[in-house]
CSV table of C-alpha atoms in Angstrom, one decimal:
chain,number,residue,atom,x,y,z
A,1,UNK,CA,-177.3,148.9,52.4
A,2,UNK,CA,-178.6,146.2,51.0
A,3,UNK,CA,-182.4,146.4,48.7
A,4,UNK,CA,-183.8,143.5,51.2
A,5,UNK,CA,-182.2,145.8,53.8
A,6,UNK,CA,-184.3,148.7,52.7
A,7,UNK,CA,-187.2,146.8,52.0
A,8,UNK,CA,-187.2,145.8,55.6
A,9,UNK,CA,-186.7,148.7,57.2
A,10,UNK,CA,-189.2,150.3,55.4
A,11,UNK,CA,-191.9,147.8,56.8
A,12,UNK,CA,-190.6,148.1,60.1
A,13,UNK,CA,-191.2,152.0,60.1
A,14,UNK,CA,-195.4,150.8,58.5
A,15,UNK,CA,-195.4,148.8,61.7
A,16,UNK,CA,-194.3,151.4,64.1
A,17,UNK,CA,-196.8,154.1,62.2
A,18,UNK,CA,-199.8,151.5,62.3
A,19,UNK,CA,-199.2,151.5,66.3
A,20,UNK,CA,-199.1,154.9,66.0
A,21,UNK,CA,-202.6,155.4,64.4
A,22,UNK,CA,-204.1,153.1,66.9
A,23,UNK,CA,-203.5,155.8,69.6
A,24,UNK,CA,-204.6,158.6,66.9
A,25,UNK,CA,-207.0,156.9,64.4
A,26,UNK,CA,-207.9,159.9,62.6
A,27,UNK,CA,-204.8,161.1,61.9
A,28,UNK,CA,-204.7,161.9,58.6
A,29,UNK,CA,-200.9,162.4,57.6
A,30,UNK,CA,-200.0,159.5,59.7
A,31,UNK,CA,-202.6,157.8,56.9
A,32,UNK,CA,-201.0,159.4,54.4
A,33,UNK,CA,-197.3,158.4,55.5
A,34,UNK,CA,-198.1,154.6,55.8
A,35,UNK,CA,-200.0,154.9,52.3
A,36,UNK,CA,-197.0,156.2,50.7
A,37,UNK,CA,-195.1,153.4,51.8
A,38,UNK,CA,-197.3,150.8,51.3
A,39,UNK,CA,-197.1,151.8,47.9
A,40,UNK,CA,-193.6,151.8,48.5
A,41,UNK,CA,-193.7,148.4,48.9
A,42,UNK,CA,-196.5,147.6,46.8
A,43,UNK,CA,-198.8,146.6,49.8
A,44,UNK,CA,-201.5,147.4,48.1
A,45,UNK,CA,-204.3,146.3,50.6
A,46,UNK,CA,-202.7,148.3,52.9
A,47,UNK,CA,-202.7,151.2,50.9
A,48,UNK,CA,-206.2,150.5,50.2
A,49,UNK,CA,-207.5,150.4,53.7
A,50,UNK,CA,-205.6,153.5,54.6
A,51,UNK,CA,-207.9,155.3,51.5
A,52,UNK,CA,-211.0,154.2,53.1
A,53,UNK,CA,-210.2,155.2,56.4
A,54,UNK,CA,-209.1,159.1,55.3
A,55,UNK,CA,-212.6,159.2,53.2
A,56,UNK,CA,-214.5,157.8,55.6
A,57,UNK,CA,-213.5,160.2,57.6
A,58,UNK,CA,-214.0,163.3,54.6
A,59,UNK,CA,-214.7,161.2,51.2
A,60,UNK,CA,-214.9,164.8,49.2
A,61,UNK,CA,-211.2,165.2,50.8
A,62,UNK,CA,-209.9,166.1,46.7
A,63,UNK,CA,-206.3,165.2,47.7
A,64,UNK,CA,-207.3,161.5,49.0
A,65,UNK,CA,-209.5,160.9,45.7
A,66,UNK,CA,-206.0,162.4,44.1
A,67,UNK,CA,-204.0,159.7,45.6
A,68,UNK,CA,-206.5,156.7,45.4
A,69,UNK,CA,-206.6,157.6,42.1
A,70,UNK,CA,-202.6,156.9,42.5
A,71,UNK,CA,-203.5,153.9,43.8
A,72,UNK,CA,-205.5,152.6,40.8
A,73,UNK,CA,-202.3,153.8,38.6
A,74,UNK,CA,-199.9,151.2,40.9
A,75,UNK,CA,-202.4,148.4,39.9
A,76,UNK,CA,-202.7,149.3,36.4
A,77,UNK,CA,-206.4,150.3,36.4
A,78,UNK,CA,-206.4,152.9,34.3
A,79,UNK,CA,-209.6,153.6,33.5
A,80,UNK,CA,-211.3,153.5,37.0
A,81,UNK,CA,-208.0,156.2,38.0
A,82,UNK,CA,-209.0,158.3,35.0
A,83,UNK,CA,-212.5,158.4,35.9
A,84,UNK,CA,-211.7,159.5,39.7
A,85,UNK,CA,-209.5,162.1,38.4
A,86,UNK,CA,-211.8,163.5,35.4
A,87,UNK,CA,-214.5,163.8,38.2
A,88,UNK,CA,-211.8,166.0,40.4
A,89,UNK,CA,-210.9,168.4,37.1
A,90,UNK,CA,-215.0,168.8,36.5
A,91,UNK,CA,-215.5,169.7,40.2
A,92,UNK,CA,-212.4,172.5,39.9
A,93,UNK,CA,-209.5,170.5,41.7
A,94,UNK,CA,-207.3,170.3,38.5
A,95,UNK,CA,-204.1,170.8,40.6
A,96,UNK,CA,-201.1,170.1,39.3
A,97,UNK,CA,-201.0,166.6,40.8
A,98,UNK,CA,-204.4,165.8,39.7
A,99,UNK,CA,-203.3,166.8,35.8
A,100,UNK,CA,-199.7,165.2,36.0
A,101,UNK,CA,-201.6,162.3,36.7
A,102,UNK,CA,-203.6,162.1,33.9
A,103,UNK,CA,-200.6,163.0,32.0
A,104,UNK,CA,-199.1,159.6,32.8
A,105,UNK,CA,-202.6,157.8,32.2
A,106,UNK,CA,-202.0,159.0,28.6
A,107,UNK,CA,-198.0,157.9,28.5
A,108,UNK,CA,-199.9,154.3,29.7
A,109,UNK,CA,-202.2,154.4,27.6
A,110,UNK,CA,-199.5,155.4,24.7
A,111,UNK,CA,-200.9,158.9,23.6
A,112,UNK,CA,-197.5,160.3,24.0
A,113,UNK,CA,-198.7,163.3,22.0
A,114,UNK,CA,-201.6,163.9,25.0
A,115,UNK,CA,-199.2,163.2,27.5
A,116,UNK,CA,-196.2,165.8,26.0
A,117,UNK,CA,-199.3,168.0,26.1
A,118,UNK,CA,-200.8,167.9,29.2
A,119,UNK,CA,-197.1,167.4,31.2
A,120,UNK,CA,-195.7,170.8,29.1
A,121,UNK,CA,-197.3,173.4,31.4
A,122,UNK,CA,-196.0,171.8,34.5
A,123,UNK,CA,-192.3,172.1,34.1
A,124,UNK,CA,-192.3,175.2,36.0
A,125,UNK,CA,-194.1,173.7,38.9
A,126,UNK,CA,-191.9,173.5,41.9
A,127,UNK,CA,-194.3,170.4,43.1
A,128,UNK,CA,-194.1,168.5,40.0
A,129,UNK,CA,-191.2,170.1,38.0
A,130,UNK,CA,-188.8,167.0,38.1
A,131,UNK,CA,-191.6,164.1,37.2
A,132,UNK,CA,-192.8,166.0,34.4
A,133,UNK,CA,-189.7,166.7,33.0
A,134,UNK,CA,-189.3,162.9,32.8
A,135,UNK,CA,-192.3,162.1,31.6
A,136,UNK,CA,-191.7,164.9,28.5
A,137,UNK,CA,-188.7,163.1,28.0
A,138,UNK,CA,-190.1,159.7,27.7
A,139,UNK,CA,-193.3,160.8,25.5
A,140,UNK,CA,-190.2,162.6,23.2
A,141,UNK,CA,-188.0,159.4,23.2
A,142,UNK,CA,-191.7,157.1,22.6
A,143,UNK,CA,-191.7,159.9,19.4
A,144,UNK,CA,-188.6,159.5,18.6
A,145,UNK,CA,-188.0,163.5,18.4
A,146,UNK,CA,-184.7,163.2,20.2
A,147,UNK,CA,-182.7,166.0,19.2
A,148,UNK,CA,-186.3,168.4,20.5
A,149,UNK,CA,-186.0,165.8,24.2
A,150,UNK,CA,-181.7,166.6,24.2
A,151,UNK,CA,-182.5,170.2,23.8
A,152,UNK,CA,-185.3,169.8,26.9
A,153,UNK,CA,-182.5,168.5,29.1
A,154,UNK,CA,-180.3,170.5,27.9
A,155,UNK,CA,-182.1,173.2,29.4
A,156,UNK,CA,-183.1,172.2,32.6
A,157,UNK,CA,-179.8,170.3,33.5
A,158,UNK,CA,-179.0,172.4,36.3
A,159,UNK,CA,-182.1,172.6,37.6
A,160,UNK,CA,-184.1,171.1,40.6
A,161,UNK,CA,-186.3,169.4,37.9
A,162,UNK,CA,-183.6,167.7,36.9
A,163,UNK,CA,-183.4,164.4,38.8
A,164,UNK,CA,-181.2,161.2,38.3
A,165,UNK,CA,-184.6,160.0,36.5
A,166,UNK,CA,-184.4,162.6,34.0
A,167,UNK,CA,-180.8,162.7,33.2
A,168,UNK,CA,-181.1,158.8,32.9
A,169,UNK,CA,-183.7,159.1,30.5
A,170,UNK,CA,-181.4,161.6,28.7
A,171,UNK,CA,-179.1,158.8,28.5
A,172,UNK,CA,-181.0,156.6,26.6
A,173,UNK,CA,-182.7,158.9,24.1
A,174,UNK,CA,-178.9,159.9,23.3
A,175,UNK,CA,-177.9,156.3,23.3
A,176,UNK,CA,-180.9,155.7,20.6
A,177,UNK,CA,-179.7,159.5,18.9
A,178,UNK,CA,-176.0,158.1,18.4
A,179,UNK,CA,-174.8,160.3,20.9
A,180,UNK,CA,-172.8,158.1,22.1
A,181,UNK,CA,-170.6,160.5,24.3
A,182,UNK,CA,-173.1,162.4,25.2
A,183,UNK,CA,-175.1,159.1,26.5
A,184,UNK,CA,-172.1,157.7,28.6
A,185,UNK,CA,-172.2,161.0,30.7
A,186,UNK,CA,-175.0,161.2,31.3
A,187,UNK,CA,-175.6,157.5,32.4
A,188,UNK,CA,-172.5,158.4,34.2
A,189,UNK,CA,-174.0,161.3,36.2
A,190,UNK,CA,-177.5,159.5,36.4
A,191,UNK,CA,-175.8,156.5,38.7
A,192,UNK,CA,-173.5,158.8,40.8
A,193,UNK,CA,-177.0,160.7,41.9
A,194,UNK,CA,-178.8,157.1,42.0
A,195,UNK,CA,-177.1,153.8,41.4
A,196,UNK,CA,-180.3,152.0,40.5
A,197,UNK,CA,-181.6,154.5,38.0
A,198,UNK,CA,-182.9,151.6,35.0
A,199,UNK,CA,-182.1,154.0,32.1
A,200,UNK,CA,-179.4,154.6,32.8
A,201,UNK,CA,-178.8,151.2,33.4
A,202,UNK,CA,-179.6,150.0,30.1
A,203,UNK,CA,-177.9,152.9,28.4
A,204,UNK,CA,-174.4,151.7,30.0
A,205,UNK,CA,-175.3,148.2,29.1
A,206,UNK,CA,-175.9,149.4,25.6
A,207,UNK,CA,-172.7,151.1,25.0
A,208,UNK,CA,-171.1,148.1,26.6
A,209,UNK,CA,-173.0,145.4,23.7
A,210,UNK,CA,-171.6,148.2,21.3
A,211,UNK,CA,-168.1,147.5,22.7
A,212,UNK,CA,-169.0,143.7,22.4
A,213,UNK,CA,-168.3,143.0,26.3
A,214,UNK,CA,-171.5,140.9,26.3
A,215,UNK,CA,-170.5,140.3,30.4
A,216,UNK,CA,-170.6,143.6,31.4
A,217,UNK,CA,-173.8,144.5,29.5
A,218,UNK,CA,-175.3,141.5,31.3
A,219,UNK,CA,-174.4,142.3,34.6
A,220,UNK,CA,-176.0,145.8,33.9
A,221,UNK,CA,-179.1,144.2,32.4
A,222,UNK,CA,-179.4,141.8,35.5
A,223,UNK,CA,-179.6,144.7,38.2
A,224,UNK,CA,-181.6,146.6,35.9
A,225,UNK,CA,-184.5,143.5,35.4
A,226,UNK,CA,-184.1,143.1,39.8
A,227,UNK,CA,-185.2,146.9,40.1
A,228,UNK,CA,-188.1,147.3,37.4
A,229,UNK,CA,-189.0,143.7,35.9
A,230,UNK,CA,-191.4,144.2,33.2
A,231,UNK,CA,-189.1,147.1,31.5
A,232,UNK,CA,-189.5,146.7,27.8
A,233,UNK,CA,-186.1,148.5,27.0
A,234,UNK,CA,-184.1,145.9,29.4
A,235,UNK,CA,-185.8,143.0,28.2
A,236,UNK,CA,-184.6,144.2,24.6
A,237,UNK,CA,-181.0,145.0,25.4
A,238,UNK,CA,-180.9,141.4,26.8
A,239,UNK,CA,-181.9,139.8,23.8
A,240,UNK,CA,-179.4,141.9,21.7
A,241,UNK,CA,-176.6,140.9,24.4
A,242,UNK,CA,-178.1,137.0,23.5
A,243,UNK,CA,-177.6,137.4,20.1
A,244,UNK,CA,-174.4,138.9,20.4
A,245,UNK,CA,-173.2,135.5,22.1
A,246,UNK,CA,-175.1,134.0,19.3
A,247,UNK,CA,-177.8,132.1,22.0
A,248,UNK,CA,-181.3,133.3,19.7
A,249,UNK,CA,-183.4,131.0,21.1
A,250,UNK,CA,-182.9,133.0,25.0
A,251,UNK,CA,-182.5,136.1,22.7
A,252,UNK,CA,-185.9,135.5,21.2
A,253,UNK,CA,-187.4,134.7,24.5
A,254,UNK,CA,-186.8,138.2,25.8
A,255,UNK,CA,-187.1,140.1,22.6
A,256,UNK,CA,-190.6,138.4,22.2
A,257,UNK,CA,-191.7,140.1,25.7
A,258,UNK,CA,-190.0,143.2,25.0
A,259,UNK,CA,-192.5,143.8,22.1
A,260,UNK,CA,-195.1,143.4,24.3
A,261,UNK,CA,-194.1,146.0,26.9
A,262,UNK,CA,-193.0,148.3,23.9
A,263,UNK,CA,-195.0,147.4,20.7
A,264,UNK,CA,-193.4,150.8,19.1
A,265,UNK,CA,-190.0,149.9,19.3
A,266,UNK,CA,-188.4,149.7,15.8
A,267,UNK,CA,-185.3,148.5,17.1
A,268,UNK,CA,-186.6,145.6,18.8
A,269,UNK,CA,-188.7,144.5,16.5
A,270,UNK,CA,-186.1,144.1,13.8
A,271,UNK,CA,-183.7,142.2,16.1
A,272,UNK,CA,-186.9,139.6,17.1
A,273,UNK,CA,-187.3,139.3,13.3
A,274,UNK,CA,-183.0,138.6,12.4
A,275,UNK,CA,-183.7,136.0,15.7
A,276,UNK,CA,-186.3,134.5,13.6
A,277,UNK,CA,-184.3,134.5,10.4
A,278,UNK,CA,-182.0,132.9,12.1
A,279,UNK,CA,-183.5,130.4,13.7
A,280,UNK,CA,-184.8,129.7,10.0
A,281,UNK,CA,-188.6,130.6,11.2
A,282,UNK,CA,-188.8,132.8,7.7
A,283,UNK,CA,-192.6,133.3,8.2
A,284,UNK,CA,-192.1,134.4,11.7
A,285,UNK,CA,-189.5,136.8,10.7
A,286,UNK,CA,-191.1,138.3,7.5
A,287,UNK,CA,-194.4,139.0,9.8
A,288,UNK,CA,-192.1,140.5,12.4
A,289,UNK,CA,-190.2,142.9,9.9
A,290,UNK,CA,-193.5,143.6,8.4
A,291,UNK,CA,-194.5,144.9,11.6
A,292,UNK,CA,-191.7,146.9,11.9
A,293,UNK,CA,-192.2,148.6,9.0
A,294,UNK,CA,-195.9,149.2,9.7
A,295,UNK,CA,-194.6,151.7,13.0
A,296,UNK,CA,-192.3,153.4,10.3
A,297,UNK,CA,-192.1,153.4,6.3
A,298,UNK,CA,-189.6,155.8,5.9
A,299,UNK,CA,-187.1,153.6,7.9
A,300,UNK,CA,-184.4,152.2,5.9
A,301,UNK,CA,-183.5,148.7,7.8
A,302,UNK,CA,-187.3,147.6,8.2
A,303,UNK,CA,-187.6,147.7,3.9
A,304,UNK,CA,-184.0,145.8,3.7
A,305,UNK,CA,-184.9,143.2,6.5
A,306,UNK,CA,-188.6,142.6,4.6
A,307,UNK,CA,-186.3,142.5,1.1
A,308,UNK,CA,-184.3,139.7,2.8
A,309,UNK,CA,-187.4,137.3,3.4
A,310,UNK,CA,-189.2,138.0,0.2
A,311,UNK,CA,-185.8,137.2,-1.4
A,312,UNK,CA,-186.3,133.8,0.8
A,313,UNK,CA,-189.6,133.2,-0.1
A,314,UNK,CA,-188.5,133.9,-4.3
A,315,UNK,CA,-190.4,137.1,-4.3
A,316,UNK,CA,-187.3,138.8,-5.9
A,317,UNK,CA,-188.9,141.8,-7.9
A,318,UNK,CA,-190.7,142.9,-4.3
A,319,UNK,CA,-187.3,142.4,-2.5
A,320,UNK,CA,-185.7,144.8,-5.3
A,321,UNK,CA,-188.3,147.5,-4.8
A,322,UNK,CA,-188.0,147.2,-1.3
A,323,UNK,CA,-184.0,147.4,-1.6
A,324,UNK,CA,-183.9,150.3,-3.7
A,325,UNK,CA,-186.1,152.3,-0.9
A,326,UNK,CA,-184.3,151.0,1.7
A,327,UNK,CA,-180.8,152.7,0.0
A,328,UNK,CA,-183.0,155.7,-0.9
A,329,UNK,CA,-183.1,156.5,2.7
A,330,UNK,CA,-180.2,155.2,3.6
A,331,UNK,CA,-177.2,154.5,1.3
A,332,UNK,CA,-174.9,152.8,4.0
A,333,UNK,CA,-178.8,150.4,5.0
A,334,UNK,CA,-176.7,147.4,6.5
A,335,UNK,CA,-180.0,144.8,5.6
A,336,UNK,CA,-180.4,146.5,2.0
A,337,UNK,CA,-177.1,145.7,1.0
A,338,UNK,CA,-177.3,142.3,2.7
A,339,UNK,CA,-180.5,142.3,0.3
A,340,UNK,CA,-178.6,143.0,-2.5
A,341,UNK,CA,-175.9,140.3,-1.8
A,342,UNK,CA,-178.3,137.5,-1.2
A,343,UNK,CA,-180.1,138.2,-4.3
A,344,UNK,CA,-176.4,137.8,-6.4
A,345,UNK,CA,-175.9,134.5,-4.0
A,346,UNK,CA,-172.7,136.4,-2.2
A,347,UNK,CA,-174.6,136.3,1.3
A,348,UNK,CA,-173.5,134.5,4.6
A,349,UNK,CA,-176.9,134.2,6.3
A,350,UNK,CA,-175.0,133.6,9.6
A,351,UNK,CA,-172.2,136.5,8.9
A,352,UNK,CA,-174.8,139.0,7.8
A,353,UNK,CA,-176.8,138.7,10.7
A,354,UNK,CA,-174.1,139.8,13.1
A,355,UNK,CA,-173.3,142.7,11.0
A,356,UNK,CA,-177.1,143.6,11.2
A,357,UNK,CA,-177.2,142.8,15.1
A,358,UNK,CA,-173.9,145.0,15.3
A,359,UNK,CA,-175.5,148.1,13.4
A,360,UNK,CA,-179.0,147.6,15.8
A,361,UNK,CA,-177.0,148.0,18.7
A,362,UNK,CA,-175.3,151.1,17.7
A,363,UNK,CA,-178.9,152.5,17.6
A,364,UNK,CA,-179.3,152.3,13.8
């Protein structure tokens, strides 16, 4: 079946409930049902009128201010949701709903810390075991602590709690971990439980552009940006397979809106900033690597890609400090010892930066 095919047939079965509640108008889990689908189907209206009609009929009903609140999540007004659900936790509804809600407010809101937090004690929780063990997963991989989210998985992967969503995200973070093996089974199990599971998506796609088969990462990418469109991580790994078949200016066009969905992502920041390098936008790049090394100063490439530009802009005895970090942390740094080899004139601008690109997509 087809996704228009689903689409469709879930707004038939919203029709057939709406007739339904006009013989039984105040029957609340025939509201609830055709709320859950509207939001489904991001019919938000919909979803909206069926929250009025089950306060109306109790407006202190805690589970219906619970999922308006889920509601104002889908539209991404996070403050109004964390207000209703702040009021719920003072008035003694801090069920586990309620809290895993406020969890993912903070994941928005990118206090990964908060959200790891308030997501920990729910693991257990038959209701919301499996969504909190994804969100933990995703605060670790935002944290970059992968070996503590591999271990997490590690321990719940054969349990309920651990859904397709989960062991996709397990994909990635290995993926970004250099567990390269380790990723492809898991993307490989994530997509035999659910085919359109994005991580695990992307992951594939990833280890693909490591293999260099730009076509099959694509294809990958493509149903991945059809399921979830404004995915930060997709939008990246379709730049990196753009500047594998050297087209930076559509490279730069998705890297640039990656950044904006995932403004802590190292990785994608450096490969905007070898985009603008190449694309000889030097001022563009050095502000770009800048920023990269801003989210992390102990990472290697970020001081070798900044000792590249200042080496471009003659600012050689600030490119040699920055190279001699860069190899501090990392001997093998691929942009450090570009660095080094633009500053004794032995560098192929154009050579170098696939070398770079290459070492990015192995998760470097």
């Amino acid at each position: 079946m087809t996704d228009e095919q689903k689409f469709q047939q879930q707004l038939e079965k919203i029709q057939r409930l709406q007739s339904y509640l006009q013989q039984d108008p105040d029957n609340t889990n025939l509201i609830g049902d055709i709320f859950d689908l509207a939001l489904s189907v991001r019919s938000f209206e919909l979803a909206q009128d069926m929250v009025n009609r089950s306060l109306f009929i109790d407006n202190s009903d805690p589970g219906w201010q619970n999922r308006y609140a889920i509601l104002l999540i889908a539209q991404k007004k996070l403050v109004e949701a964390k207000q209703v659900l702040l009021r719920l936790a003072e008035q003694g509804f801090m069920k586990s709903g309620v809290q895993f809600n406020l969890a993912y407010i903070a994941f928005c809101e990118q206090q990964f810390e908060q959200a790891f937090s308030l997501s920990q004690e729910l693991l257990d929780d038959p209701v919301v075991s499996a969504d909190a063990l994804y969100l933990q997963l995703r605060c670790l991989h935002s944290l970059r602590r992968y070996e503590e989210a591999l271990a997490l998985i590690s321990q719940y992967e054969n349990t309920a709690a651990s859904s397709a969503n989960s062991i996709g995200a397990a994909s990635l973070i290995a993926v970004d971990h250099s567990q390269l093996k380790v990723a492809l089974r898991y993307a490989r199990q994530a997509l035999m439980q659910n085919p359109d599971q994005v991580e695990a998506l992307v992951a594939m796609a990833t280890l693909s552009l490591g293999n260099k088969n730009d076509n099959e990462a694509l294809e990958l990418l493509q149903k991945a940006m059809l399921i979830k469109p404004d995915d930060g991580r997709t939008e990246s790994a379709m730049g990196l397979a753009y500047m594998l078949r050297k087209d930076v200016l559509r490279a730069i066009h998705y890297l640039e809106s990656a950044v904006q969905h995932m403004p802590g992502h190292i990785g994608t920041w450096l490969a905007l900033g070898w985009c603008y390098f190449s694309s000889e936008e030097l001022k563009k790049a050095r502000n770009t690597f800048q920023q990269a090394l801003l989210l992390d100063r102990n990472f290697a490439e970020s001081h070798g890609a900044l000792a590249v530009c200042l080496i471009k802009d003659g600012e050689n005895q600030s490119a040699a400090e920055h190279i001699e970090r860069a190899l501090r942390l990392d001997q093998n740094c691929v942009s450090a010892i570009y660095a080094r080899s633009l500053l004794s004139g032995n560098a192929s601008d154009q050579e170098k930066l696939l070398i770079v690109a290459e070492r990015i997509l192995r998760g470097k």
